[in-house]
Short mmCIF file of C-alpha atoms and ligand atoms in Angstrom, two decimals:
data_model
loop_
_atom_site.label_atom_id
_atom_site.label_comp_id
_atom_site.label_asym_id
_atom_site.label_seq_id
_atom_site.Cartn_x
_atom_site.Cartn_y
_atom_site.Cartn_z
CA UNK A 1 0.00 0.00 0.00
CA UNK A 2 0.97 3.59 -0.40
CA UNK A 3 0.12 5.82 2.54
CA UNK A 4 -0.39 9.46 1.59
CA UNK A 5 -0.18 12.29 4.10
CA UNK A 6 -3.40 14.34 4.09
CA UNK A 7 -4.23 16.09 0.83
CA UNK A 8 -7.65 17.38 1.82
CA UNK A 9 -8.49 21.10 1.65
CA UNK A 10 -6.56 22.79 4.40
CA UNK A 11 -5.15 26.19 5.33
CA UNK A 12 -1.86 24.27 5.74
CA UNK A 13 -1.00 25.53 9.18
CA UNK A 14 0.18 22.00 9.98
CA UNK A 15 1.04 20.53 6.60
CA UNK A 16 -2.50 19.34 5.89
CA UNK A 17 -3.18 17.91 9.37
CA UNK A 18 -5.54 20.85 9.79
CA UNK A 19 -8.37 19.65 7.56
CA UNK A 20 -11.03 22.15 6.55
CA UNK A 21 -13.05 19.73 4.37
CA UNK A 22 -12.88 15.95 4.78
CA UNK A 23 -14.59 15.33 1.44
CA UNK A 24 -12.38 17.19 -0.99
CA UNK A 25 -8.87 17.41 -2.42
CA UNK A 26 -6.84 20.54 -1.77
CA UNK A 27 -6.58 22.33 -5.13
CA UNK A 28 -2.85 22.76 -4.51
CA UNK A 29 -2.52 18.95 -4.58
CA UNK A 30 -4.87 17.97 -7.40
CA UNK A 31 -8.46 17.05 -8.07
CA UNK A 32 -10.89 14.28 -7.19
CA UNK A 33 -10.40 12.91 -10.71
CA UNK A 34 -6.67 12.64 -9.96
CA UNK A 35 -7.42 10.69 -6.80
CA UNK A 36 -9.72 8.32 -8.65
CA UNK A 37 -7.10 7.79 -11.33
CA UNK A 38 -4.46 7.18 -8.67
CA UNK A 39 -6.55 4.57 -6.89
CA UNK A 40 -7.27 2.77 -10.18
CA UNK A 41 -3.69 2.94 -11.43
CA UNK A 42 -2.22 1.58 -8.21
CA UNK A 43 -4.95 -1.05 -7.99
CA UNK A 44 -4.00 -2.32 -11.45
CA UNK A 45 -0.56 -3.03 -10.03
CA UNK A 46 -1.88 -4.72 -6.91
CA UNK A 47 -1.11 -1.73 -4.69
CA UNK A 48 -3.66 -0.21 -2.34
CA UNK A 49 -4.07 3.39 -1.23
CA UNK A 50 -3.95 4.31 2.46
CA UNK A 51 -5.38 7.69 3.39
CA UNK A 52 -4.51 9.72 6.43
CA UNK A 53 -7.62 10.33 8.53
CA UNK A 54 -7.22 13.26 10.89
CA UNK A 55 -10.23 12.65 13.11
CA UNK A 56 -9.07 14.02 16.45
CA UNK A 57 -9.39 17.64 15.34
CA UNK A 58 -10.46 19.86 12.46
CA UNK A 59 -9.06 23.10 11.20
CA UNK A 60 -10.76 26.10 12.75
CA UNK A 61 -11.65 26.95 9.14
CA UNK A 62 -13.76 23.80 8.89
CA UNK A 63 -17.47 24.53 8.37
CA UNK A 64 -18.35 22.85 11.68
CA UNK A 65 -16.10 25.17 13.64
CA UNK A 66 -17.24 28.20 11.67
CA UNK A 67 -20.90 27.37 12.35
CA UNK A 68 -20.06 26.84 16.00
CA UNK A 69 -18.44 30.28 16.05
CA UNK A 70 -21.54 31.74 14.39
CA UNK A 71 -23.50 30.54 17.40
CA UNK A 72 -25.06 27.24 16.26
CA UNK A 73 -25.39 25.19 19.43
CA UNK A 74 -25.36 21.87 17.57
CA UNK A 75 -21.94 22.61 16.16
CA UNK A 76 -20.61 24.00 19.41
CA UNK A 77 -21.18 20.49 20.76
CA UNK A 78 -18.76 19.18 18.11
CA UNK A 79 -15.85 20.67 20.03
CA UNK A 80 -14.66 21.00 23.62
CA UNK A 81 -15.83 24.43 24.72
CA UNK A 82 -15.34 25.36 28.35
CA UNK A 83 -15.68 28.48 30.47
CA UNK A 84 -12.68 29.92 32.28
CA UNK A 85 -11.71 28.32 35.58
CA UNK A 86 -13.33 29.84 38.71
CA UNK A 87 -10.15 31.87 39.30
CA UNK A 88 -10.42 33.32 35.81
CA UNK A 89 -7.61 31.18 34.44
CA UNK A 90 -7.73 28.72 31.56
CA UNK A 91 -10.15 25.76 31.88
CA UNK A 92 -7.31 23.36 32.74
CA UNK A 93 -3.52 23.12 32.75
CA UNK A 94 -3.00 21.06 29.62
CA UNK A 95 -0.37 22.26 27.17
CA UNK A 96 -0.37 22.14 23.39
CA UNK A 97 2.03 19.68 21.82
CA UNK A 98 3.21 22.54 19.64
CA UNK A 99 3.93 24.81 22.60
CA UNK A 100 1.87 27.12 24.84
CA UNK A 101 -1.47 26.35 26.51
CA UNK A 102 -3.98 23.93 24.93
CA UNK A 103 -6.77 26.55 25.12
CA UNK A 104 -7.70 29.46 22.94
CA UNK A 105 -10.52 31.94 23.36
CA UNK A 106 -13.62 30.92 21.38
CA UNK A 107 -14.36 33.95 19.23
CA UNK A 108 -15.56 36.92 21.26
CA UNK A 109 -17.21 34.75 23.89
CA UNK A 110 -15.97 34.05 27.39
CA UNK A 111 -15.48 30.39 26.46
CA UNK A 112 -12.33 28.58 25.39
CA UNK A 113 -11.84 25.69 22.95
CA UNK A 114 -9.39 22.86 23.39
CA UNK A 115 -6.53 22.32 20.93
CA UNK A 116 -3.93 19.71 21.76
CA UNK A 117 -2.00 20.77 18.62
CA UNK A 118 -1.88 24.16 16.89
CA UNK A 119 -4.49 26.71 17.95
CA UNK A 120 -6.02 26.31 14.46
CA UNK A 121 -6.60 22.59 15.13
CA UNK A 122 -9.66 22.33 17.39
CA UNK A 123 -10.18 18.98 19.13
CA UNK A 124 -13.41 17.21 18.21
CA UNK A 125 -15.76 16.09 20.95
CA UNK A 126 -15.97 12.32 20.47
CA UNK A 127 -18.47 12.09 23.34
CA UNK A 128 -21.01 13.49 20.89
CA UNK A 129 -22.56 10.62 18.87
CA UNK A 130 -23.21 13.01 15.98
CA UNK A 131 -19.49 13.69 15.69
CA UNK A 132 -18.78 9.97 15.59
CA UNK A 133 -21.44 9.47 12.90
CA UNK A 134 -20.03 12.32 10.82
CA UNK A 135 -16.52 10.87 11.00
CA UNK A 136 -17.71 7.38 10.06
CA UNK A 137 -19.44 8.93 7.04
CA UNK A 138 -16.10 10.47 6.03
CA UNK A 139 -14.36 7.09 6.13
CA UNK A 140 -17.24 5.49 4.17
CA UNK A 141 -16.95 8.19 1.52
CA UNK A 142 -13.30 7.32 0.85
CA UNK A 143 -14.00 3.58 0.99
CA UNK A 144 -16.59 4.13 -1.71
CA UNK A 145 -13.78 5.66 -3.80
CA UNK A 146 -11.92 2.36 -3.57
CA UNK A 147 -9.61 3.32 -0.73
CA UNK A 148 -8.83 0.27 1.40
CA UNK A 149 -6.23 1.61 3.81
CA UNK A 150 -6.60 4.13 6.61
CA UNK A 151 -4.01 5.64 8.89
CA UNK A 152 -5.67 7.26 11.89
CA UNK A 153 -3.82 10.31 13.11
CA UNK A 154 -3.12 10.56 16.90
CA UNK A 155 -6.07 8.28 17.42
CA UNK A 156 -5.31 7.38 21.04
CA UNK A 157 -6.12 10.90 22.24
CA UNK A 158 -9.78 10.81 21.12
CA UNK A 159 -10.97 9.32 24.43
CA UNK A 160 -10.74 12.32 26.75
CA UNK A 161 -12.60 12.29 30.06
CA UNK A 162 -15.63 14.58 29.84
CA UNK A 163 -14.49 16.62 32.83
CA UNK A 164 -11.11 17.38 31.18
CA UNK A 165 -9.41 17.47 34.58
CA UNK A 166 -6.17 19.35 35.17
CA UNK A 167 -3.09 17.24 35.72
CA UNK A 168 -2.23 17.13 39.42
CA UNK A 169 1.11 18.75 40.17
CA UNK A 170 4.00 16.50 39.20
CA UNK A 171 1.86 14.53 36.74
CA UNK A 172 2.47 14.77 32.99
CA UNK A 173 -0.68 16.32 31.50
CA UNK A 174 -0.51 13.91 28.55
CA UNK A 175 -1.54 11.08 30.86
CA UNK A 176 -4.84 12.87 31.45
CA UNK A 177 -6.06 12.44 27.87
CA UNK A 178 -3.95 9.70 26.28
CA UNK A 179 -5.16 6.09 25.86
CA UNK A 180 -8.50 6.81 27.54
CA UNK A 181 -10.71 3.84 28.32
CA UNK A 182 -13.17 4.82 25.59
CA UNK A 183 -10.70 4.68 22.67
CA UNK A 184 -11.15 0.98 21.84
CA UNK A 185 -14.94 1.28 21.98
CA UNK A 186 -14.93 4.34 19.70
CA UNK A 187 -12.69 2.50 17.23
CA UNK A 188 -14.85 -0.62 17.23
CA UNK A 189 -17.88 1.55 16.56
CA UNK A 190 -16.03 3.33 13.74
CA UNK A 191 -14.97 -0.01 12.25
CA UNK A 192 -18.53 -1.34 12.30
CA UNK A 193 -19.84 1.86 10.72
CA UNK A 194 -17.13 2.37 8.11
CA UNK A 195 -13.91 0.49 7.43
CA UNK A 196 -15.20 -2.94 8.31
CA UNK A 197 -13.83 -6.01 9.99
CA UNK A 198 -10.25 -7.26 9.79
CA UNK A 199 -9.40 -8.05 6.18
CA UNK A 200 -11.85 -5.56 4.67
CA UNK A 201 -9.43 -2.65 5.15
CA UNK A 202 -5.88 -2.26 6.41
CA UNK A 203 -5.77 0.19 9.29
CA UNK A 204 -2.96 1.64 11.36
CA UNK A 205 -3.37 3.84 14.37
CA UNK A 206 -0.82 6.47 15.29
CA UNK A 207 -0.41 6.12 19.05
CA UNK A 208 1.21 8.94 20.88
CA UNK A 209 2.92 8.29 24.28
CA UNK A 210 1.29 4.88 24.55
CA UNK A 211 1.97 1.50 26.20
CA UNK A 212 2.40 -2.05 24.95
CA UNK A 213 -0.65 -3.12 26.91
CA UNK A 214 -2.89 -0.54 25.22
CA UNK A 215 -1.43 -1.30 21.81
CA UNK A 216 -2.26 -4.97 22.25
CA UNK A 217 -5.83 -3.92 23.01
CA UNK A 218 -5.97 -1.70 19.89
CA UNK A 219 -4.50 -4.20 17.43
CA UNK A 220 -5.62 -7.60 18.75
CA UNK A 221 -7.50 -9.35 15.91
CA UNK A 222 -10.51 -10.20 18.09
CA UNK A 223 -10.48 -7.63 20.89
CA UNK A 224 -9.14 -4.61 19.04
CA UNK A 225 -10.20 -2.66 16.01
CA UNK A 226 -7.04 -1.85 14.04
CA UNK A 227 -4.72 -3.97 11.90
CA UNK A 228 -1.64 -2.46 13.55
CA UNK A 229 -0.20 0.40 15.55
CA UNK A 230 2.65 2.88 15.36
CA UNK A 231 4.41 3.64 18.62
CA UNK A 232 7.24 6.14 19.01
CA UNK A 233 9.22 5.00 22.02
CA UNK A 234 12.15 3.72 19.93
CA UNK A 235 12.42 7.18 18.36
CA UNK A 236 12.82 8.94 21.68
CA UNK A 237 16.14 7.34 22.62
CA UNK A 238 17.94 10.54 21.69
CA UNK A 239 15.77 12.74 23.93
CA UNK A 240 17.01 14.04 27.29
CA UNK A 241 14.45 13.11 29.99
CA UNK A 242 11.79 12.47 27.35
CA UNK A 243 12.04 16.01 26.02
CA UNK A 244 12.25 16.31 22.25
CA UNK A 245 13.97 19.69 21.94
CA UNK A 246 17.25 18.52 23.39
CA UNK A 247 20.31 17.01 21.78
CA UNK A 248 22.22 13.94 22.93
CA UNK A 249 23.68 10.81 21.31
CA UNK A 250 21.16 7.98 21.11
CA UNK A 251 21.02 5.36 23.85
CA UNK A 252 21.69 2.15 21.94
CA UNK A 253 20.88 -0.31 24.73
CA UNK A 254 17.59 1.45 25.33
CA UNK A 255 16.80 1.32 21.61
CA UNK A 256 17.45 -2.44 21.59
CA UNK A 257 15.40 -2.94 24.70
CA UNK A 258 12.44 -1.11 23.17
CA UNK A 259 12.56 -2.89 19.82
CA UNK A 260 12.86 -6.22 21.64
CA UNK A 261 10.19 -5.59 24.29
CA UNK A 262 7.68 -4.32 21.77
CA UNK A 263 8.34 -7.29 19.49
CA UNK A 264 8.15 -9.96 22.19
CA UNK A 265 5.31 -8.56 24.25
CA UNK A 266 3.10 -7.73 21.28
CA UNK A 267 3.67 -11.31 20.15
CA UNK A 268 2.65 -12.72 23.54
CA UNK A 269 -0.43 -10.52 23.72
CA UNK A 270 -1.50 -11.00 20.11
CA UNK A 271 -0.90 -7.41 18.97
CA UNK A 272 0.75 -6.26 15.75
CA UNK A 273 3.40 -3.56 15.33
CA UNK A 274 3.86 -1.22 12.39
CA UNK A 275 7.65 -0.66 12.24
CA UNK A 276 9.30 2.46 10.92
CA UNK A 277 12.41 4.58 11.30
CA UNK A 278 11.18 7.57 9.37
CA UNK A 279 8.03 9.50 8.73
CA UNK A 280 7.00 13.08 8.03
CA UNK A 281 7.39 13.95 11.74
CA UNK A 282 10.86 12.56 12.35
CA UNK A 283 14.35 13.69 11.44
CA UNK A 284 16.02 11.18 9.12
CA UNK A 285 17.07 8.01 10.94
CA UNK A 286 20.38 7.75 9.06
CA UNK A 287 21.41 11.03 10.67
CA UNK A 288 20.21 10.01 14.14
CA UNK A 289 21.41 6.43 14.38
CA UNK A 290 24.13 5.95 11.78
CA UNK A 291 26.70 7.77 9.66
CA UNK A 292 25.43 8.94 6.28
CA UNK A 293 28.65 10.81 5.54
CA UNK A 294 31.16 7.99 5.93
CA UNK A 295 28.87 5.01 5.34
CA UNK A 296 25.79 6.19 3.46
CA UNK A 297 24.79 2.87 1.87
CA UNK A 298 25.76 0.70 4.84
CA UNK A 299 23.89 3.01 7.26
CA UNK A 300 20.67 3.02 5.26
CA UNK A 301 20.66 -0.70 4.51
CA UNK A 302 21.60 -1.71 8.06
CA UNK A 303 18.71 0.28 9.50
CA UNK A 304 16.32 -1.15 6.93
CA UNK A 305 17.39 -4.70 7.74
CA UNK A 306 16.90 -4.16 11.46
CA UNK A 307 13.16 -3.55 11.08
CA UNK A 308 12.22 -5.26 7.81
CA UNK A 309 12.91 -8.73 9.16
CA UNK A 310 11.14 -8.13 12.48
CA UNK A 311 7.71 -9.45 13.42
CA UNK A 312 5.35 -6.66 12.31
CA UNK A 313 4.71 -4.61 9.20
CA UNK A 314 7.56 -2.40 7.98
CA UNK A 315 6.90 1.05 6.49
CA UNK A 316 9.25 2.82 4.10
CA UNK A 317 9.09 6.61 4.15
CA UNK A 318 9.65 8.62 0.98
CA UNK A 319 13.35 8.92 0.24
CA UNK A 320 14.73 6.52 2.82
CA UNK A 321 14.99 3.90 0.07
CA UNK A 322 17.60 6.10 -1.63
CA UNK A 323 19.34 7.20 1.55
CA UNK A 324 17.96 10.73 1.83
CA UNK A 325 19.35 12.68 4.79
CA UNK A 326 18.39 15.75 6.79
CA UNK A 327 18.94 18.91 4.71
CA UNK A 328 22.10 20.84 5.55
CA UNK A 329 20.60 24.25 6.37
CA UNK A 330 22.54 26.95 8.14
CA UNK A 331 19.84 29.43 9.18
CA UNK A 332 16.67 29.10 11.23
CA UNK A 333 14.59 30.91 8.62
CA UNK A 334 14.98 27.95 6.26
CA UNK A 335 12.62 25.97 8.52
CA UNK A 336 8.89 26.37 7.95
CA UNK A 337 7.14 23.98 10.35
CA UNK A 338 5.03 25.61 13.05
CA UNK A 339 6.44 23.19 15.63
CA UNK A 340 10.07 24.03 14.78
CA UNK A 341 9.44 27.77 14.75
CA UNK A 342 7.68 27.64 18.13
CA UNK A 343 10.36 25.37 19.61
CA UNK A 344 13.19 27.68 18.53
CA UNK A 345 11.46 30.72 20.02
CA UNK A 346 10.74 28.80 23.22
CA UNK A 347 14.35 27.60 23.56
CA UNK A 348 15.71 31.09 23.09
CA UNK A 349 13.14 32.52 25.51
CA UNK A 350 14.20 29.96 28.11
CA UNK A 351 17.80 31.18 27.91
CA UNK A 352 19.39 28.74 25.43
CA UNK A 353 21.83 30.61 23.17
CA UNK A 354 20.71 31.08 19.54
CA UNK A 355 23.50 28.87 18.15
CA UNK A 356 22.66 26.00 20.48
CA UNK A 357 18.92 26.44 19.91
CA UNK A 358 19.52 26.29 16.16
CA UNK A 359 21.64 23.17 16.57
CA UNK A 360 18.84 21.46 18.50
CA UNK A 361 16.17 22.48 15.99
CA UNK A 362 18.36 21.35 13.12
CA UNK A 363 18.65 17.90 14.65
CA UNK A 364 14.97 17.47 15.56
CA UNK A 365 12.82 19.49 13.14
CA UNK A 366 10.10 17.66 11.24
CA UNK A 367 11.14 19.64 8.16
CA UNK A 368 14.15 17.30 8.01
CA UNK A 369 11.89 14.67 6.50
CA UNK A 370 9.78 17.05 4.42
CA UNK A 371 12.25 18.17 1.77
CA UNK A 372 11.16 17.24 -1.76
CA UNK A 373 11.72 13.72 -3.06
CA UNK A 374 15.09 13.69 -4.79
CA UNK A 375 14.45 12.25 -8.24
CA UNK A 376 17.57 13.47 -9.99
CA UNK A 377 20.53 15.84 -9.77
CA UNK A 378 18.74 18.66 -11.64
CA UNK A 379 17.11 21.84 -10.31
CA UNK A 380 14.87 21.21 -7.28
CA UNK A 381 15.97 17.55 -7.41
CA UNK A 382 13.64 17.02 -10.38
CA UNK A 383 10.65 17.35 -8.07
CA UNK A 384 9.14 20.52 -9.42
CA UNK A 385 9.69 23.38 -11.83
CA UNK A 386 8.10 25.62 -9.21
CA UNK A 387 9.74 26.72 -5.99
CA UNK A 388 9.54 23.91 -3.44
CA UNK A 389 8.56 24.68 0.15
CA UNK A 390 11.92 23.43 1.36
CA UNK A 391 15.25 23.36 -0.44
CA UNK A 392 17.00 20.06 -1.16
CA UNK A 393 20.71 20.19 -0.30
CA UNK A 394 22.39 16.99 -1.49
CA UNK A 395 20.42 15.85 -4.51
CA UNK A 396 23.54 16.09 -6.69
CA UNK A 397 24.70 12.84 -5.13
CA UNK A 398 21.60 11.37 -3.44
CA UNK A 399 18.82 10.79 -5.97
CA UNK A 400 16.69 8.11 -7.58
CA UNK A 401 18.42 8.27 -10.96
CA UNK A 402 21.81 7.66 -9.35
CA UNK A 403 20.41 4.82 -7.26
CA UNK A 404 18.79 3.21 -10.28
CA UNK A 405 22.01 3.26 -12.26
CA UNK A 406 24.64 2.33 -9.71
CA UNK A 407 23.19 2.61 -6.21
CA UNK A 408 23.21 0.07 -3.42
CA UNK A 409 20.29 1.22 -1.30
CA UNK A 410 17.28 1.03 -3.63
CA UNK A 411 18.10 -2.49 -4.89
CA UNK A 412 18.58 -3.57 -1.29
CA UNK A 413 15.14 -2.29 -0.27
CA UNK A 414 13.60 -4.12 -3.22
CA UNK A 415 15.39 -7.27 -2.12
CA UNK A 416 14.13 -6.92 1.47
CA UNK A 417 10.55 -6.45 0.28
CA UNK A 418 10.81 -9.45 -2.03
CA UNK A 419 12.16 -11.61 0.80
CA UNK A 420 9.14 -10.83 2.97
CA UNK A 421 6.86 -11.96 0.14
CA UNK A 422 8.80 -15.15 -0.56
CA UNK A 423 9.82 -16.29 2.94
CA UNK A 424 6.86 -16.83 5.27
CA UNK A 425 9.24 -16.92 8.24
CA UNK A 426 9.62 -13.12 7.89
CA UNK A 427 5.91 -12.31 7.80
CA UNK A 428 4.70 -15.04 10.12
CA UNK A 429 7.57 -16.41 12.21
CA UNK A 430 7.87 -16.14 15.96
CA UNK A 431 10.49 -13.70 17.25
CA UNK A 432 13.11 -14.29 19.95
CA UNK A 433 15.57 -11.88 21.48
CA UNK A 434 19.31 -12.18 20.87
CA UNK A 435 22.49 -10.78 22.47
CA UNK A 436 20.59 -8.20 24.52
CA UNK A 437 23.72 -6.97 26.30
CA UNK A 438 25.93 -6.57 23.24
CA UNK A 439 27.02 -2.92 23.10
CA UNK A 440 27.03 -2.62 19.28
CA UNK A 441 24.86 -5.32 17.79
CA UNK A 442 21.08 -5.44 17.61
CA UNK A 443 19.91 -8.89 16.66
CA UNK A 444 17.00 -11.29 16.90
CA UNK A 445 15.95 -14.75 15.81
CA UNK A 446 12.83 -15.68 13.88
CA UNK A 447 11.42 -19.22 13.77
CA UNK A 448 8.75 -20.92 11.69
CA UNK A 449 8.31 -24.66 11.31
CA UNK A 450 11.79 -26.09 10.91
CA UNK A 451 13.33 -22.81 9.78
CA UNK A 452 15.32 -20.30 11.82
CA UNK A 453 16.55 -16.88 10.81
CA UNK A 454 19.25 -14.95 12.65
CA UNK A 455 19.38 -11.21 11.99
CA UNK A 456 22.46 -9.21 13.01
CA UNK A 457 22.96 -5.46 12.66
CA UNK A 458 26.02 -3.49 13.76
CA UNK A 459 24.85 0.00 14.74
CA UNK A 460 28.35 1.52 14.82
CA UNK A 461 31.17 2.57 12.51
CA UNK A 462 33.64 0.29 14.29
CA UNK A 463 33.94 -3.40 13.53
CA UNK A 464 32.77 -5.83 16.19
CA UNK A 465 32.15 -9.52 16.80
CA UNK A 466 29.28 -11.47 18.26
CA UNK A 467 28.89 -15.12 19.27
CA UNK A 468 26.23 -16.95 17.31
CA UNK A 469 24.48 -20.25 17.96
CA UNK A 470 25.99 -23.34 16.32
CA UNK A 471 22.93 -23.88 14.15
CA UNK A 472 23.73 -20.68 12.21
CA UNK A 473 27.42 -21.35 11.56
CA UNK A 474 26.69 -23.18 8.35
CA UNK A 475 23.40 -21.55 7.40
CA UNK A 476 22.81 -19.72 4.16
CA UNK A 477 23.01 -15.95 3.82
CA UNK A 478 19.54 -14.56 3.18
CA UNK A 479 20.71 -10.97 2.82
CA UNK A 480 23.90 -9.04 3.47
CA UNK A 481 24.72 -5.37 2.97
CA UNK A 482 28.37 -6.26 2.36
CA UNK A 483 27.69 -8.77 -0.41
CA UNK A 484 28.55 -11.80 1.73
CA UNK A 485 27.59 -15.05 0.13
CA UNK A 486 28.66 -17.49 2.86
CA UNK A 487 27.73 -17.87 6.52
CA UNK A 488 30.52 -17.04 8.99
CA UNK A 489 31.58 -20.70 9.45
CA UNK A 490 32.70 -19.95 13.01
CA UNK A 491 30.76 -19.26 16.18
CA UNK A 492 32.36 -15.82 16.48
CA UNK A 493 30.83 -13.69 13.77
CA UNK A 494 32.83 -10.60 12.77
CA UNK A 495 30.82 -7.60 11.64
CA UNK A 496 32.14 -4.59 9.73
CA UNK A 497 30.95 -0.96 10.17
CA UNK A 498 27.15 -0.82 9.92
CA UNK A 499 27.07 -4.37 8.64
CA UNK A 500 23.74 -6.21 8.43
CA UNK A 501 23.52 -9.94 7.93
CA UNK A 502 20.67 -12.45 8.02
CA UNK A 503 21.38 -16.19 8.11
CA UNK A 504 18.73 -18.81 7.42
CA UNK A 505 18.92 -22.44 8.56
CA UNK A 506 16.66 -25.44 8.22
CA UNK A 507 16.76 -28.10 10.88
CA UNK A 508 16.83 -31.50 9.21
CA UNK A 509 14.85 -33.24 11.94
CA UNK A 510 11.77 -31.18 11.17
CA UNK A 511 11.81 -31.33 7.39
C1 GLC B 601 0.27 13.52 13.89
C2 GLC B 601 0.82 13.85 12.53
C3 GLC B 601 1.51 15.17 12.61
C4 GLC B 601 0.49 16.21 13.01
C5 GLC B 601 -0.23 15.82 14.30
C6 GLC B 601 -1.47 16.63 14.48
O1 GLC B 601 1.27 13.37 14.84
O2 GLC B 601 1.66 12.81 12.08
O3 GLC B 601 2.15 15.52 11.41
O4 GLC B 601 1.13 17.44 13.21
O5 GLC B 601 -0.65 14.49 14.27
O6 GLC B 601 -2.43 16.28 13.52
#
């Protein structure tokens, strides 16, 4: 499937995640006829379309919000409107994920509306059955267009308690509205009214600040309502004390622990992970976890191997399959994302020097992943003859044309995808942990029937060695990013910088 970020009409305050009309296509992106052609063209190649459903909030330019502002009571009940607190302060102490309080004055009234994201993204009141019916109708509309995949944006924050209580002092306010008890019920209702039972659509929920236990509940084939879930814990291992706008080298052992725990515990509980290193909200993983300057191909292919052979469904984000990196910008005004702009201002206000604040923003900004797709070495990376919203900076060397002719990353991704289709052990096998204490190697074992697969990835630019089980010494190499054709033949397996290796064995007893 191809997942598209939202292309619905939007004032684009948050890159289309501020939807002003769920039933249209933003004229800047195309037309409904284009969408229909896209669905049909991909379908003819056996590829489905996954749309991004932003159902936690609408743009304040959405008709519902505008009618609420105009005084229509029915539409005011679509949102969370609250009077000021008795002391005259804001209705509660929640903060916006994009900075500042989560409340904004509702027009000229003495009420406030809740916005967990930008102040132009008003949270929808899922307690209201009419809201839930409206949103199900939206999903049905796109299903009727032949869309069979849905990604649900920040879907685990739709179950807020009606009272919207302030977080007690010392408690993270996110815990007050995240993973509420009602989320699973709302999703099951939505499934019944729109996207259908398992198998009728492929669905993935974006889960912010969640837990394994809740994600099992969301994605369990019988108890849950989604095919799979995205969690973000493994992408916070380079945060200081859980805070994004900080800079520190990543904690490798913590990364391994998270990938392993989420794999094993979701397996035990019957949940299903969606695995990814990159998306439109994350700086490029090659810059965070590897070395795209000294080892561009090894870095990209090692990271891909680490998640593509795991239990779960891997996602490839635009450009990672050719090794795209963060842009090399040198001034803050090159960044356009509302979150980055707010974060920079906030850092400077809190006393961080401008150079350090810029360095932090440069390493964490979502714009890092939003530069145009690099098709070729020409102007604007061959993406557009217009002026792109962000400037590509290394398309002379990193581009699709170069990868197609002599690259090592794109063919490797194709190989990984083919392997998942041809080797059931990758899609269906059980997963076991491996070498949890090793300071450089992330590895795991997959098993299905009489087959076993050992996956080894060296996350560093220094060579290392790891002891492997005897059964793998003479196995066959399933994939290698160093072109190895033979298994190590010794129990001590040497790995080169950013090397990835997968060895497959078949036990004769079980054939
Ligand atoms: C999700 C989207 C992100 C957006 C936010 C609010 O996290 O991936 O891009 O800003 O939700 O809709």
